[in-house]
Structure formats: structure tokens, C-alpha cells
Coordinates of C-alpha atoms in Angstrom, one line a residue:
Chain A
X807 CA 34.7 13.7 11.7
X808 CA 31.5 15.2 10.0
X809 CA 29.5 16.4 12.6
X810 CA 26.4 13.7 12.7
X811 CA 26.2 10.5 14.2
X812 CA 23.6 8.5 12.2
X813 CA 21.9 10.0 9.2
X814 CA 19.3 8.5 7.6
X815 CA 17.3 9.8 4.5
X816 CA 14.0 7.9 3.0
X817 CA 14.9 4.5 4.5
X818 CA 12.8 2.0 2.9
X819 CA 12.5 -1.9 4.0
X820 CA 10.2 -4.1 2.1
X821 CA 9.6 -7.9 2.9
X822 CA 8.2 -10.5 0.4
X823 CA 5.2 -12.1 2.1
X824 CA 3.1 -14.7 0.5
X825 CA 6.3 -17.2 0.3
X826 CA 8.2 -18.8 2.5
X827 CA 11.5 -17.2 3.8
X828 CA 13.4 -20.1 2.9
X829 CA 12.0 -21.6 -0.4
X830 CA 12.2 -25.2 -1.4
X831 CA 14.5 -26.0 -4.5
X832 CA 11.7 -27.7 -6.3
X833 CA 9.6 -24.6 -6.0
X834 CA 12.2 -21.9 -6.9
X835 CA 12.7 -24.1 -10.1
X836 CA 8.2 -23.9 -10.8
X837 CA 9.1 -20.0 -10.4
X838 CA 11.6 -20.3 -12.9
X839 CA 9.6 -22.0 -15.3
X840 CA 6.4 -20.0 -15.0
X841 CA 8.3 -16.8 -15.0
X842 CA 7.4 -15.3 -12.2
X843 CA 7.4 -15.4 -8.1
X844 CA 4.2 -15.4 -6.4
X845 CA 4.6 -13.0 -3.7
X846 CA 3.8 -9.9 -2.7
X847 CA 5.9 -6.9 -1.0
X848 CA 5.2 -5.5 2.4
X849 CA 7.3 -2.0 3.4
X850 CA 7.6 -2.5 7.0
X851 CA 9.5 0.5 7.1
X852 CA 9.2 3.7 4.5
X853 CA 10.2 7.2 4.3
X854 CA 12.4 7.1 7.6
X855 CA 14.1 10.3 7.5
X856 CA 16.0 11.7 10.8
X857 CA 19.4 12.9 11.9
X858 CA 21.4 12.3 15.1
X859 CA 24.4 14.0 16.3
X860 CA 26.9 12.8 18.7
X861 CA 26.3 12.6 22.3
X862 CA 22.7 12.7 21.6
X863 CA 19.9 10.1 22.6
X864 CA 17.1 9.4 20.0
X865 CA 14.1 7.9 21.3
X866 CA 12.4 5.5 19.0
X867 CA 8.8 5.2 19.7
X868 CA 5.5 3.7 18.3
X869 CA 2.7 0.6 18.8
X870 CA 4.3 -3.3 18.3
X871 CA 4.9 -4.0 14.7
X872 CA 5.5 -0.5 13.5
X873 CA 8.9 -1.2 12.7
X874 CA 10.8 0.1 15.2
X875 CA 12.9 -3.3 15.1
X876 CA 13.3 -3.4 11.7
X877 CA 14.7 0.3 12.1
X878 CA 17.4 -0.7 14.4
X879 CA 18.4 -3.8 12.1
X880 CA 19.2 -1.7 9.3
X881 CA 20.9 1.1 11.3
X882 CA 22.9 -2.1 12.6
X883 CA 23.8 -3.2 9.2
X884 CA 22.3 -6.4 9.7
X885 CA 19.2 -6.1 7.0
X886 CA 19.8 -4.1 4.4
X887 CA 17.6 -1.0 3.5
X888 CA 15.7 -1.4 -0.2
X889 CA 15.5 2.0 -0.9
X890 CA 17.0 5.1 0.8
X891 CA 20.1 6.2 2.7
X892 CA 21.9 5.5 6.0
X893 CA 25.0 6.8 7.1
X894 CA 26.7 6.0 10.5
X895 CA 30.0 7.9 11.9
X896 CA 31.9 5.3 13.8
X897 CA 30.6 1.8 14.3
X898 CA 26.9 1.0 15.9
X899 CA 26.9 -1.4 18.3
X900 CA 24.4 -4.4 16.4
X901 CA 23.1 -5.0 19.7
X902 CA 19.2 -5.8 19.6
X903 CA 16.9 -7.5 21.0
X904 CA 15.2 -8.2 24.0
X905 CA 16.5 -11.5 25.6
X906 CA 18.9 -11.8 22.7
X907 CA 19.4 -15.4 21.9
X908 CA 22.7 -16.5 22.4
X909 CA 23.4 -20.2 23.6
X910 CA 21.1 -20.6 26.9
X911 CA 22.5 -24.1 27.3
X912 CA 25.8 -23.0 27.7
X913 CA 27.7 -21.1 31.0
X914 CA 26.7 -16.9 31.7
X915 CA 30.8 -17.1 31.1
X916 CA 30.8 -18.9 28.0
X917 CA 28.3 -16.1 26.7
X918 CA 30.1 -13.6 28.2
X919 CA 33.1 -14.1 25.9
X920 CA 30.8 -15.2 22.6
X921 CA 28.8 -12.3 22.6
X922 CA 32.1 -10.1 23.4
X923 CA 33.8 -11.8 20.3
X924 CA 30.8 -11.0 18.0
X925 CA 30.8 -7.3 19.3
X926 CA 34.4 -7.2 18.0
X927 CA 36.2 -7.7 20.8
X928 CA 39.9 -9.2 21.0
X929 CA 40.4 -11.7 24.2
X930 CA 43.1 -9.0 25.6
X931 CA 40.5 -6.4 25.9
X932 CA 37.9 -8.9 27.0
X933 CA 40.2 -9.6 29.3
X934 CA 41.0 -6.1 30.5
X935 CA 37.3 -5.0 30.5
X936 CA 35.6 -8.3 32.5
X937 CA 35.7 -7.0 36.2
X938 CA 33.8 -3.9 35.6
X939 CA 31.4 -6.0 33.0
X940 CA 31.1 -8.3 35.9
X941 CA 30.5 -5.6 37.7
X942 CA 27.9 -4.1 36.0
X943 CA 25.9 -6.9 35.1
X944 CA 25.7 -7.7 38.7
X945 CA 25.9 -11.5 37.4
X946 CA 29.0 -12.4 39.4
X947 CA 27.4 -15.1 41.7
X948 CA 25.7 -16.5 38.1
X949 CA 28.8 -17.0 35.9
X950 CA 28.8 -20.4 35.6
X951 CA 25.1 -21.4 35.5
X952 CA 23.6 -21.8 32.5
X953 CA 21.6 -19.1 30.7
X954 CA 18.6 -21.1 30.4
X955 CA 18.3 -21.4 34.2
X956 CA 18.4 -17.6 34.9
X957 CA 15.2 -15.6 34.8
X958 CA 14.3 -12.9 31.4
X959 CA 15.3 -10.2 33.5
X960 CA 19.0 -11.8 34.4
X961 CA 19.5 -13.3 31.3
X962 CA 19.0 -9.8 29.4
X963 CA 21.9 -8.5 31.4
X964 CA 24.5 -10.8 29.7
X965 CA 24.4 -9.4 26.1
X966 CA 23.4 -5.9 27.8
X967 CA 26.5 -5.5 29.7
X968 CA 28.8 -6.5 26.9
X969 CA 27.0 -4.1 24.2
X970 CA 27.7 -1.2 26.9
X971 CA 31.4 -1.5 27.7
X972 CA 32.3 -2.1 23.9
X973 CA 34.3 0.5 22.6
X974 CA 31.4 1.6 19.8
X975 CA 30.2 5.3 19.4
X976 CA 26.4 4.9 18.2
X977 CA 24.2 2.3 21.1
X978 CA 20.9 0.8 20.2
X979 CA 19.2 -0.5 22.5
X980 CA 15.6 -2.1 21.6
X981 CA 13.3 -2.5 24.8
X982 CA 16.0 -4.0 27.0
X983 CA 14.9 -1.7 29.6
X984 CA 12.1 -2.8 30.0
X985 CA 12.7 -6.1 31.4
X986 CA 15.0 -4.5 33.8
X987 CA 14.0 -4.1 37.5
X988 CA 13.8 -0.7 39.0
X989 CA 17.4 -0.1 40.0
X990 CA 19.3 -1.8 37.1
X991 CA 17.4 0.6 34.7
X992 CA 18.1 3.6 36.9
X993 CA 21.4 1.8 36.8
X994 CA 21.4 2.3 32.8
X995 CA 20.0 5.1 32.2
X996 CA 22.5 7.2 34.5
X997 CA 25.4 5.0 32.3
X998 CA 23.3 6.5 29.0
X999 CA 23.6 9.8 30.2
X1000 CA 27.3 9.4 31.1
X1001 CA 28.5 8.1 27.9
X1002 CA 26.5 10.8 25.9
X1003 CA 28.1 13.0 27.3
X1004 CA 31.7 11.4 26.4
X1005 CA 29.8 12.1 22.7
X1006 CA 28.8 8.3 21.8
X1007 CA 25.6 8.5 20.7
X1008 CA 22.2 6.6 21.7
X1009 CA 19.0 5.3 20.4
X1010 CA 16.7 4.1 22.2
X1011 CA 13.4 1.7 21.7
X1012 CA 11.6 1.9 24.7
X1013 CA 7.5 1.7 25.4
X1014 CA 8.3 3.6 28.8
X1015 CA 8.2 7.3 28.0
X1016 CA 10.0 7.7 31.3
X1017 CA 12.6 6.3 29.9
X1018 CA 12.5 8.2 26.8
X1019 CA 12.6 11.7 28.3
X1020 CA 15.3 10.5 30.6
X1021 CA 17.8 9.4 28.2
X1022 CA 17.0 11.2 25.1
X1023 CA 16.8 15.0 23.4
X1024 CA 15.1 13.9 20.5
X1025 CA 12.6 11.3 19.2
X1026 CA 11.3 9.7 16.3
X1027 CA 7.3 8.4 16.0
X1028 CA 7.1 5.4 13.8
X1029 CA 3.4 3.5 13.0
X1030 CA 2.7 1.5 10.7
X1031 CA 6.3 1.3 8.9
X1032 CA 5.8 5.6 8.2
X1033 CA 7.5 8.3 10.2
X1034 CA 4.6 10.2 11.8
X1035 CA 6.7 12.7 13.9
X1036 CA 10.3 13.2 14.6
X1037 CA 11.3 16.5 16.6
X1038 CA 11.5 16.8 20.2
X1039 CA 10.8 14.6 22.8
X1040 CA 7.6 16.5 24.1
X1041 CA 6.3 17.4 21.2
X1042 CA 6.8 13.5 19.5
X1043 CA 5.3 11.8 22.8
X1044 CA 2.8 14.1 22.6
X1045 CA 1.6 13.4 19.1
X1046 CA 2.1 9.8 19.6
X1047 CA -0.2 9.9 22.9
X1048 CA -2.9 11.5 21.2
X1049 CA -2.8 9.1 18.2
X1050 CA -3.6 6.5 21.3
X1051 CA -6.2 8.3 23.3
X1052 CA -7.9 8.5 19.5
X1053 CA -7.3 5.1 18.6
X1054 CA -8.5 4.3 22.6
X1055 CA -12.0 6.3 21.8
X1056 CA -12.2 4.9 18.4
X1057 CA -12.2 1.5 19.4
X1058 CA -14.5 2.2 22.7
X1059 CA -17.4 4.4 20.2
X1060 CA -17.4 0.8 18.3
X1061 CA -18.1 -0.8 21.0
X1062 CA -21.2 1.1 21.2
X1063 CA -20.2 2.3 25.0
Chain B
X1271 CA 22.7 1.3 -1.7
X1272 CA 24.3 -1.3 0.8
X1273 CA 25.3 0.6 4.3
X1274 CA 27.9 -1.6 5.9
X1275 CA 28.3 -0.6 9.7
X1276 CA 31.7 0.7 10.6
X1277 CA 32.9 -2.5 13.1
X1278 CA 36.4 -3.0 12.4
X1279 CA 37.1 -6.7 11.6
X1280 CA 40.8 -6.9 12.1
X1281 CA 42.2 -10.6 11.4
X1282 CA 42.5 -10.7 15.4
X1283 CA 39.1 -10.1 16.3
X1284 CA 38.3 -12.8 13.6
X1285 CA 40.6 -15.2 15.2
X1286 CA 38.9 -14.4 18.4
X1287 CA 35.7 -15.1 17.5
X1288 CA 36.2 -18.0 15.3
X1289 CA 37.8 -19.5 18.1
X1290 CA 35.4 -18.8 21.0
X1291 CA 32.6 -20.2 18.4
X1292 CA 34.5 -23.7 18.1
X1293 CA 34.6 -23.4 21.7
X1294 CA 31.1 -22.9 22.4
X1295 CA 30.3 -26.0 19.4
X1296 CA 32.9 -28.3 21.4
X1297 CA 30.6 -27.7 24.5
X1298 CA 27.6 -27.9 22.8
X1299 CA 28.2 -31.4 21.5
X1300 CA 29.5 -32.7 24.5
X1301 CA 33.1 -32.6 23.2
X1302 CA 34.4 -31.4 26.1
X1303 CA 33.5 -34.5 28.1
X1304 CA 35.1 -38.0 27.7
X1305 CA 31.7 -39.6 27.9
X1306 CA 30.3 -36.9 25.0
X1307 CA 33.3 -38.3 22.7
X1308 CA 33.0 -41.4 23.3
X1309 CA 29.5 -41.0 21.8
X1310 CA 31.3 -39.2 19.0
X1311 CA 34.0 -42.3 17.9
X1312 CA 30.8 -44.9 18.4
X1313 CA 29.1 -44.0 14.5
X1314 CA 32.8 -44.7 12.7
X1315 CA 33.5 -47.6 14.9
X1316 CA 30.4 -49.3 14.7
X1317 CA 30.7 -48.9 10.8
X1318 CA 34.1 -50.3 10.9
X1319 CA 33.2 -53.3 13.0
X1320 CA 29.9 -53.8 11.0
X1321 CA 31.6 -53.9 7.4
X1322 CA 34.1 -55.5 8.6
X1323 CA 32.3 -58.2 9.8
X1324 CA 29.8 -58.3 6.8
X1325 CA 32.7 -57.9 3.8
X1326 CA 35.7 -59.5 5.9
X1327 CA 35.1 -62.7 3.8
X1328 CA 35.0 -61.7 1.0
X1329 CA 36.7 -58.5 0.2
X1330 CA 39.4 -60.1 2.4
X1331 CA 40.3 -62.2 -0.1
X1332 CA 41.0 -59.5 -2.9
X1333 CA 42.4 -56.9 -0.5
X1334 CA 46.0 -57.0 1.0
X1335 CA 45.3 -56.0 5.0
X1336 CA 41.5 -55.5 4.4
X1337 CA 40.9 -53.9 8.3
X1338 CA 43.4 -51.0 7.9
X1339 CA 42.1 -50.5 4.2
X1340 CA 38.5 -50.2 5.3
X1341 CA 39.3 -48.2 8.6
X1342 CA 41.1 -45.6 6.8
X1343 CA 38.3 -45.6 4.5
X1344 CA 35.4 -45.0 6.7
X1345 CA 37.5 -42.6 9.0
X1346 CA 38.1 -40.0 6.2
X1347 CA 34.6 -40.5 4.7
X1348 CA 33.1 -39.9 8.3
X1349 CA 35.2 -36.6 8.6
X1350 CA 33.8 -35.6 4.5
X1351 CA 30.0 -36.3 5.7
X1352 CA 30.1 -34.8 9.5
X1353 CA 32.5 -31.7 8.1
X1354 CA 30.3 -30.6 4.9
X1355 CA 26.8 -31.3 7.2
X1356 CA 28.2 -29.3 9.9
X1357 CA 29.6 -26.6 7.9
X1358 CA 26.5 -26.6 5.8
X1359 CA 23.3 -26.5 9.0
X1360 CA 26.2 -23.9 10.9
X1361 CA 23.9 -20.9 9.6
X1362 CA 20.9 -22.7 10.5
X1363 CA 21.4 -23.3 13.5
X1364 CA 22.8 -20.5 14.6
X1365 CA 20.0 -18.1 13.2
X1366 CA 20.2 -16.1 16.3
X1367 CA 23.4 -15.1 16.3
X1368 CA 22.7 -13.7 12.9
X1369 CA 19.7 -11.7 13.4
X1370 CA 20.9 -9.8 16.2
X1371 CA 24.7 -9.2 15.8
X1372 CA 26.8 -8.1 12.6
X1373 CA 30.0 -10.3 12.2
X1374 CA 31.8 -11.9 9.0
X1375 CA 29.4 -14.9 8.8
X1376 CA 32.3 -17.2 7.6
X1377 CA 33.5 -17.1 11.1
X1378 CA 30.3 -19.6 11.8
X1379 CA 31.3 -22.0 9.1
X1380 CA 35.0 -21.7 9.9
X1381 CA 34.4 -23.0 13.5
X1382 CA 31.7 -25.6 12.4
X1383 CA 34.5 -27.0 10.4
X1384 CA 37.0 -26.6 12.9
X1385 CA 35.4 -28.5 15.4
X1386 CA 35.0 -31.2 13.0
X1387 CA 38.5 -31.4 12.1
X1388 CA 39.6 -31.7 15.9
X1389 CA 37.1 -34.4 16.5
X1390 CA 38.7 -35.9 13.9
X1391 CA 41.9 -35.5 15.0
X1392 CA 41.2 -37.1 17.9
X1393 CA 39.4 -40.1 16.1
X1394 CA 42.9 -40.1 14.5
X1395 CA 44.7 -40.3 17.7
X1396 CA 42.3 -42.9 18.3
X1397 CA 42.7 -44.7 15.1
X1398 CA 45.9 -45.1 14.7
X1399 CA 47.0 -47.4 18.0
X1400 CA 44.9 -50.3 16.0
X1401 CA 47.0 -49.4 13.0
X1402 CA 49.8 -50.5 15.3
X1403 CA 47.5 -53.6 15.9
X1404 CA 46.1 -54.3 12.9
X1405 CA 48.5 -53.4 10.4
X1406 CA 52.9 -54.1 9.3
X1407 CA 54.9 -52.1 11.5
X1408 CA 54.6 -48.3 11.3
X1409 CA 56.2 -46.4 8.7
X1410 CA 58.0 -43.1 8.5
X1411 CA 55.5 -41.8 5.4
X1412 CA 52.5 -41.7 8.1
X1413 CA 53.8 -38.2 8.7
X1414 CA 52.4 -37.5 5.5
X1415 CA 49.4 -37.2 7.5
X1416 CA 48.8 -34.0 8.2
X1417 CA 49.0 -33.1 4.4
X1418 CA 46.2 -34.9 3.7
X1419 CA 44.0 -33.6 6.4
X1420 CA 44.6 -30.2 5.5
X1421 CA 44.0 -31.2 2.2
X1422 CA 40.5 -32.6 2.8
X1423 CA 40.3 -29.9 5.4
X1424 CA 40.2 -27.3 2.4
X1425 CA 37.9 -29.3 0.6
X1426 CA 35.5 -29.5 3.1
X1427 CA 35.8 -26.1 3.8
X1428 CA 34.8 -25.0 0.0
X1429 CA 32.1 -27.4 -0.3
X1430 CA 30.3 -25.7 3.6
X1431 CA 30.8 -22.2 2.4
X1432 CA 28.6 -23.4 -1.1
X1433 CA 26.4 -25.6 1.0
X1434 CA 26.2 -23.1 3.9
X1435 CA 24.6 -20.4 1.3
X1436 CA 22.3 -23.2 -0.6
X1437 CA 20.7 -24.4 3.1
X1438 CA 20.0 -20.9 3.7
X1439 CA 18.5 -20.0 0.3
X1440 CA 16.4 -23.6 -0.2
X1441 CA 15.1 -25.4 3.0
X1442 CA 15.6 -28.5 1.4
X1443 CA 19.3 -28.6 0.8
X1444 CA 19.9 -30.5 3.5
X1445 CA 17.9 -33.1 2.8
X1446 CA 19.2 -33.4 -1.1
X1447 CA 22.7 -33.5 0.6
X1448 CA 22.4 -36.5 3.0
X1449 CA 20.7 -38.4 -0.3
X1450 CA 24.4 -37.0 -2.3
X1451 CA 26.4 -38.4 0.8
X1452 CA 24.2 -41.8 1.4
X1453 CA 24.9 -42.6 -2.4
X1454 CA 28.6 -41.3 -2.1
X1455 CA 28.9 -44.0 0.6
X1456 CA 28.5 -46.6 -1.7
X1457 CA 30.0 -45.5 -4.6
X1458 CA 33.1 -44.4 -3.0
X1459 CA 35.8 -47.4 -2.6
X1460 CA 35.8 -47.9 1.1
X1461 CA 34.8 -51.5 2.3
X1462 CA 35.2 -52.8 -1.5
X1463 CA 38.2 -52.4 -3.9
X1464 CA 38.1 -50.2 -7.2
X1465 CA 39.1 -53.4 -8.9
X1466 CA 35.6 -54.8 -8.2
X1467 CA 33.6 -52.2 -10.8
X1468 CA 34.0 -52.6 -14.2
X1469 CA 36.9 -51.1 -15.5
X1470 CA 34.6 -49.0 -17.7
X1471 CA 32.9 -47.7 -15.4
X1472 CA 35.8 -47.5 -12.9
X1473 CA 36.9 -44.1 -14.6
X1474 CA 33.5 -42.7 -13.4
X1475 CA 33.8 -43.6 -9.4
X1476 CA 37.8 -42.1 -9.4
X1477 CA 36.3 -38.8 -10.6
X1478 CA 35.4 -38.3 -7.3
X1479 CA 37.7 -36.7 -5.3
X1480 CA 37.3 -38.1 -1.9
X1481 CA 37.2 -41.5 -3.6
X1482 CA 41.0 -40.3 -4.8
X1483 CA 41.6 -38.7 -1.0
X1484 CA 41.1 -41.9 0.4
X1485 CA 43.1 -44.3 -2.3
X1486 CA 45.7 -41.7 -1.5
X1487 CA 46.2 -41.8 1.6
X1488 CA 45.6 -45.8 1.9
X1489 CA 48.7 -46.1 -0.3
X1490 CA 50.9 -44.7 2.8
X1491 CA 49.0 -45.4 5.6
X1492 CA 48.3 -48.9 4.4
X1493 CA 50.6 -50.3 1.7
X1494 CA 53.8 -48.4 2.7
X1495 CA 54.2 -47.2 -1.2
X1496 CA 54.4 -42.9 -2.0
X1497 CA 51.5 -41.2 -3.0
X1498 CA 51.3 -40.2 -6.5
X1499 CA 52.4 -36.6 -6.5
X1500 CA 50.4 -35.8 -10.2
X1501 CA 47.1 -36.7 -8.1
X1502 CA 48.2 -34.7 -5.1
X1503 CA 48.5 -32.3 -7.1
X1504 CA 45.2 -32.3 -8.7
X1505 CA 43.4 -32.7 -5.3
X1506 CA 45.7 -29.8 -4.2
X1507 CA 44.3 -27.2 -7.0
X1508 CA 40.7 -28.7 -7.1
X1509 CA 40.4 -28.3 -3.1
X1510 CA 41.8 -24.7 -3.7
X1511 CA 39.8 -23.7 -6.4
X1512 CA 36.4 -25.3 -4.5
X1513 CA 37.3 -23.1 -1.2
X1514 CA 37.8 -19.9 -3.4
X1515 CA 34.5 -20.2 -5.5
X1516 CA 32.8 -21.6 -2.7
X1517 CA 34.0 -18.5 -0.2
X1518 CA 33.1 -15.9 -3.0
X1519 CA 29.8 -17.5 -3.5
X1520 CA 29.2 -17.4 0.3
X1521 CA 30.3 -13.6 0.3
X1522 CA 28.0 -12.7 -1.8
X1523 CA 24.6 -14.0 -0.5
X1524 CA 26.2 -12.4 2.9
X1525 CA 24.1 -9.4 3.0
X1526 CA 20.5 -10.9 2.9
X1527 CA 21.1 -13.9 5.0
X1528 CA 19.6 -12.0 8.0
X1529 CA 16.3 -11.5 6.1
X1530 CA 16.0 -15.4 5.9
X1531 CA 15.6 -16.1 9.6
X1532 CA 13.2 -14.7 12.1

């Protein structure tokens, strides 16, 4: 096994904006005709460039809409980068989002086993591995009530605890933290540093730089869709904080205070 | 470049989740419940009893057992129309599942059609007591059957996997598909005989397969005479062919259909 965990090198994602994502038939056809498509690109992401090894965390920071999402889609293989390279060793778990939409109408259970089926599990090994997902997800007096009546916080747990116990070397996790309560995320992040050191690999999108420096030995500062620092955690955090505290002043000296 | 992440799909895990997908559509739709089916076999019996009542009359007089002839009829047309819109919206409306988690998305329009075949099987369980009823006394060709589920089964599979892509690429492919099957209702022979159309013109309705699925299968379920083998046959290498350009099609708009949904 070549000694990195996730490589990436000038990772570029560009979205057409100006158009609908799912076009009309009757307008695809005008685009045909005149030649041409209306639109116009937007790189949410460009220029990514960092390298993980295994059993290390990377912390993926940065304001809303920087691209930190997108980042963690394409590391997942679900979008595909437009320009650039990304190489994984072993398979990422394509776990994302905060409160992951699954089917909220139907049982915790029910979810249970979809979302273990879509993260490549076989029923045996569901099987095997449900007490101590159980377990963890502390959902056991929950399991047949519907995800739609549980509260963010619970619901979150569902996919969470699935993502953790699948056999997969690389994690991402994107803000699920957040929505945690105190204990469960003391709860994960002690599980983060456990399995890092078993080598599997993390990377983490958190806005809670507590969280960061507790899980992770490196990070990566993302605004705007560009890289602005990737290094250690201090030093990242750091830069990222006093791109804030500018932005902070900025914004108060226009406001003529 | 295209990355593909490292998740092994072995044909288990496939199975797995192909499976626990029907499941979760069965539950969905209310499946699962008598009540929820019962809702399910209302749309082809209402049909049946409205056509029938309408057309009894009249296309009573040219067709031999004219109940069994249009029940078959609308059962199969039913399962067409409900498999090829479910397989076709099973992207849509599991947008989702796509954007967070990487999995063969074929596995979504595998169980849509899936849970279509076994609603139909059970409208088929259904279905064929009032054969009983209806019709001559039962014969041993009705186990002949099966073949032509899993015929129609492979057809409607091909035509989702094409449709599937289309709905994701062009917002309005759903709509241009219920027009397709309105008008396939009525020019399809299922509450009127072939023999009706002028014979010019005839030539053009039998080019449609399900029009040929359904005289087909009305010759053993209904008339107690063997299906013509050459036609089978046909049906057997179109249905075939439709499933293998429609899955490659499907495969290879695959990549970007995450980028289509929020």
C-alpha cells in the first residue's frame, strides 16, 4: 500500500450557473439550434492541493459556501472533479451531510439497514455489527419510530453511526458534530482518535475549532472555492482567524463605527 | 480524469441493497398493508369494470369471452405504464440518496421495477380467480405465465434505465411520457379488437410490442391456443436488446447524475 491516504493535486469543480440543473427538452433543442448554451461557469472549488496519510485527521475549514462540501463530494466520488487529481487508498466512506436525507417517513430500523446497504454493507455483516451500532447511536428505545418524529440532533445519529462502524479506511465527516450534544461528540471524537490510530484516516468539516485540534494533525483553509492555507492545525486556524477578525473590522469601519 | 472511490460492489452487496430499496418502496407505498393494496388493485379494476361496462355491447359481439380479453389487457398495460413511470421518477425521487452516498445507481431503478413487478404479481394472484369465473375452465398453458412476465419484465426494465437517464437530463420527460402512454392506451388493442382498424393501418398498431405482449398472452390465457413462437421470439431479442442499450446508456450518464440534484 503506497504510503498516503487521499492525495489530491489541483482539484478543480466548476458548476454551470445561469441554467437550470435539469433543462427542458424544448430548450436543449433552442441550444442546439442557436449553437450555443447560455450559461456561465462558476469554480466552486480550484487549485485544491493537499496530502493525507493514514491514521491521520485533516481538518477542513473555511466560511459557508467556500466549498468545503463540494470538497468532500468529490473525495467521495460522488461529483466528479473538472480538472485535477484525486487519489484515495482504500475506499472513503461517501458519508456527508448534516441530517443526511434518507426516508424520514420510514422506521430508525428501516434506515438503519438502507443506509448500511448503500455503505456497502452485506445483511450478514449488518447483522453481526447492529448491537454495537445500536449501541453507539444510543437510538435503541427509537428504532421503530419514524425519522421524521425524532429531533436534528437524533436523526443525525442514524446515518452517523452506520458511516462509523463500516469497514472503510478514509471517514468524512461534514459538520455532523455539530448538531451533536456535548457527550455524543465527546463520544466521537474519542471513537476518531481510536480508529486513527488503527491507521483509517479522517477528514473532518467542522466550524468548531475545538473540534478540529481534537481530532486532527493537519488542516486545510478553503474560501471562496481557493486553498488559502493548508499546514498544521495552529498555524491554518490561525490564518483562517485572522482572515475573520479582518473581515470582522472591515465590515464594522463600513459601518462607520 | 474520473476518480471512482474504492467501495467494493460485489454482486452480494448489490443484491443487498437492491433488496432493502424494494423494501423500503413496498413501505413507502403502503404495500405492506392490505388496506394500502387494496388502493393499489382499485386503478386496474375500476378500468376493467368501466370499459367493460361502456364496450360490453359492443365489442362483445366481435370478441369471443370479451371480459377475460379486456382484463388481461388492461392488467398488462397497467404493469407497462406503472413499471416504466416508476422506473423512470426512481432517480427523482430519490435525489437524496444520490447526493450523499456512492452506490451503482441501477440498484434504484432495479427495485422501482421490482416493486412493480410484485404488485403485479399480486394483482395477478388477484386476477386470475375471476379467470376461473369469467372464463372456460383453466388450462395447463397458463403456466406459460411467468414467461411472459419476465418477458415484459425485461422490457420494462430497458425502457426505465433509458427513461431514468432522460427524466434526469430534461425535467420534462415525465410529462412527454404520460402523453406516449395516454396515447399508447388507445392505440394499443385492449378493450377493442385489432380486427376493428383498417387492415392497412393494422400493420402500424402491431408494431408495438406491448400491443404484441398482450395479443400473446391473450391467446393462452384466453383462447386456450399456443403462442406463436416466431413472435416470442422477436419480443424475446427486442426486450433483450432494449435492456442492454438502455443499461449502457444509463451507465454512462452515471457519473454526473449527482450534479443534477441539490
Amino acid at each position: 500500500m503506497r504510503n498516503f491516504a487521499v492525495l489530491t493535486e489541483n482539484v478543480g469543480k466548476k458548476f454551470d450557473i445561469g441554467t437550470m440543473r435539469q433543462k427542458m427538452l424544448g430548450q436543449q433543442f433552442r441550444y442546439w439550434v442557436q449553437g450555443h448554451q447560455p450559461t456561465r461557469s462558476f469554480w466552486a472549488l480550484r487549485n485544491v492541493s493537499f496530502r493525507v496519510e493514514h491514521g491521520e485527521g485533516l481538518g477542513v475549514i473555511g466560511p459557508n459556501g467556500s466549498g468545503k462540501s463540494t470538497l468532500l463530494r468529490i473525495l467521495s466520488g460522488i461529483l466528479q472533479p473538472n480538472e485535477g487529481r484525486v487519489e484515495s487508498n482504500g475506499p472513503v466512506n461517501p458519508f456527508l451531510a448534516l441530517g443526511v436525507s434518507l426516508l424520514p417517513q420510514l422506521t430508525v430500523m428501516q434506515n438503519l439497514k438502507l443506509c448500511a446497504a448503500l455503505l456497502g454493507y452485506t445483511g450478514r455483516e449488518f447483522r453481526r455489527k447492529l448491537d454495537s451500532i445500536i449501541e453507539f447511536s444510543e437510538l435503541s428505545d427509537y428504532l421503530y419510530a419514524a425519522v421524521a418524529d425524532l429531533s436534528v440532533g437524533w436523526a443525525s445519529r442514524v446515518a452517523f453511526s452506520i458511516a462509523i462502524h463500516a469497514d472503510l479506511n478514509i471517514l468524512l465527516v461534514d459538520e455532523t458534530l455539530e448538531v451533536g450534544d456535548a457527550y455524543f461528540r465527546e463520544k466521537c471524537k474519542r471513537f476518531f482518535r481510536k480508529i486513527k490510530e488503527q491507521g483509517k484516516t479522517i477528514i473532518l468539516v467542522s466550524h468548531s475549532m475545538d473540534d478540529i485540534v481534537g481530532v486532527c494533525d493537519k488542516a486545510v483553509y478553503i474560501d471562496g472555492g481557493r486553498q488559502m492555507a493548508f499546514g498544521d492545525v495552529p498555524s491554518v486556524i490561525t490564518k483562517y482567524e485572522n482572515t475573520v477578525a479582518l473581515r470582522m473590522k472591515k465590515t464594522a469601519e463600513a459601518r462607520g463605527t | 480524469m474520473t476518480y471512482t472511490n474504492r467501495l467494493h460492489v460485489t454482486p452480494q452487496h448489490f443484491w443487498n441493497l437492491v433488496k432493502e430499496l424494494t423494501r423500503c418502496e413496498f413501505k413507502l407505498r403502503d404495500q405492506s398493508t392490505l388496506l394500502g393494496f387494496l388502493w393499489t388493485l382499485l386503478h386496474p379494476t375500476l378500468m376493467f369494470v368501466v370499459l367493460y361496462a361502456l364496450f360490453v355491447k359492443w365489442m362483445g359481439n366481435h370478441v369471443p369471452s370479451f371480459p377475460m380479453y379486456l382484463l388481461v389487457g388492461v392488467v398488462q398495460w397497467n404493469y407497462f405504464v406503472k413499471g416504466t413511470t416508476g422506473g423512470m421518477t426512481s432517480l427523482l425521487q430519490k435525489s437524496g440518496l444520490i447526493s450523499n452516498f456512492i452506490f451503482p445507481r441501477s440498484a434504484l431503478v432495479i427495485s422501482s421495477v421490482f416493486t412493480n413487478l410484485l404488485i403485479h404479481l399480486l394483482e395477478l394472484g388477484v386476477m386470475i380467480p375471476f379467470l376461473f369465473a369469467f372464463g372456460d375452465a383453466p388450462s395447463l398453458k397458463w403456466f406459460l405465465l411467468p414467461g411472459l412476465v419476465l418477458l415484459e419484465t425485461v422490457m420494462i426494465l430497458g425502457a426505465s434505465f433509458l427513461l431514468a437517464r432522460l427524466a434526469v437530463d430534461y425535467k420534462d420527460m415525465v410529462r412527454i411520457w404520460e402523453i406516449v402512454t395516454m396515447t399508447g392506451f388507445f392505440v394499443t388493442p385492449i378493450f377493442f379488437p385489432v380486427e376493428i382498424v383498417a387492415p392497412d393501418r393494422r400493420q402500424i398498431l402491431l408494431l408495438n410490442p406491448m400491443a404484441q405482449v398482450i395479443a400473446e398472452t391473450r391467446k393462452f390465457m384466453v383462447y386456450d391456443q399456443w403462442p406463436s413462437p416466431r413472435v416470442l421470439g422477436i419480443l424475446l431479442l427486442f426486450s433483450l436488446a432494449l435492456a442492454w442499450f438502455g443499461y449502457r446508456f444509463f451507465k454512462k450518464g452515471e457519473p454526473h447524475f449527482a450534479e443534477k440534484f441539490p
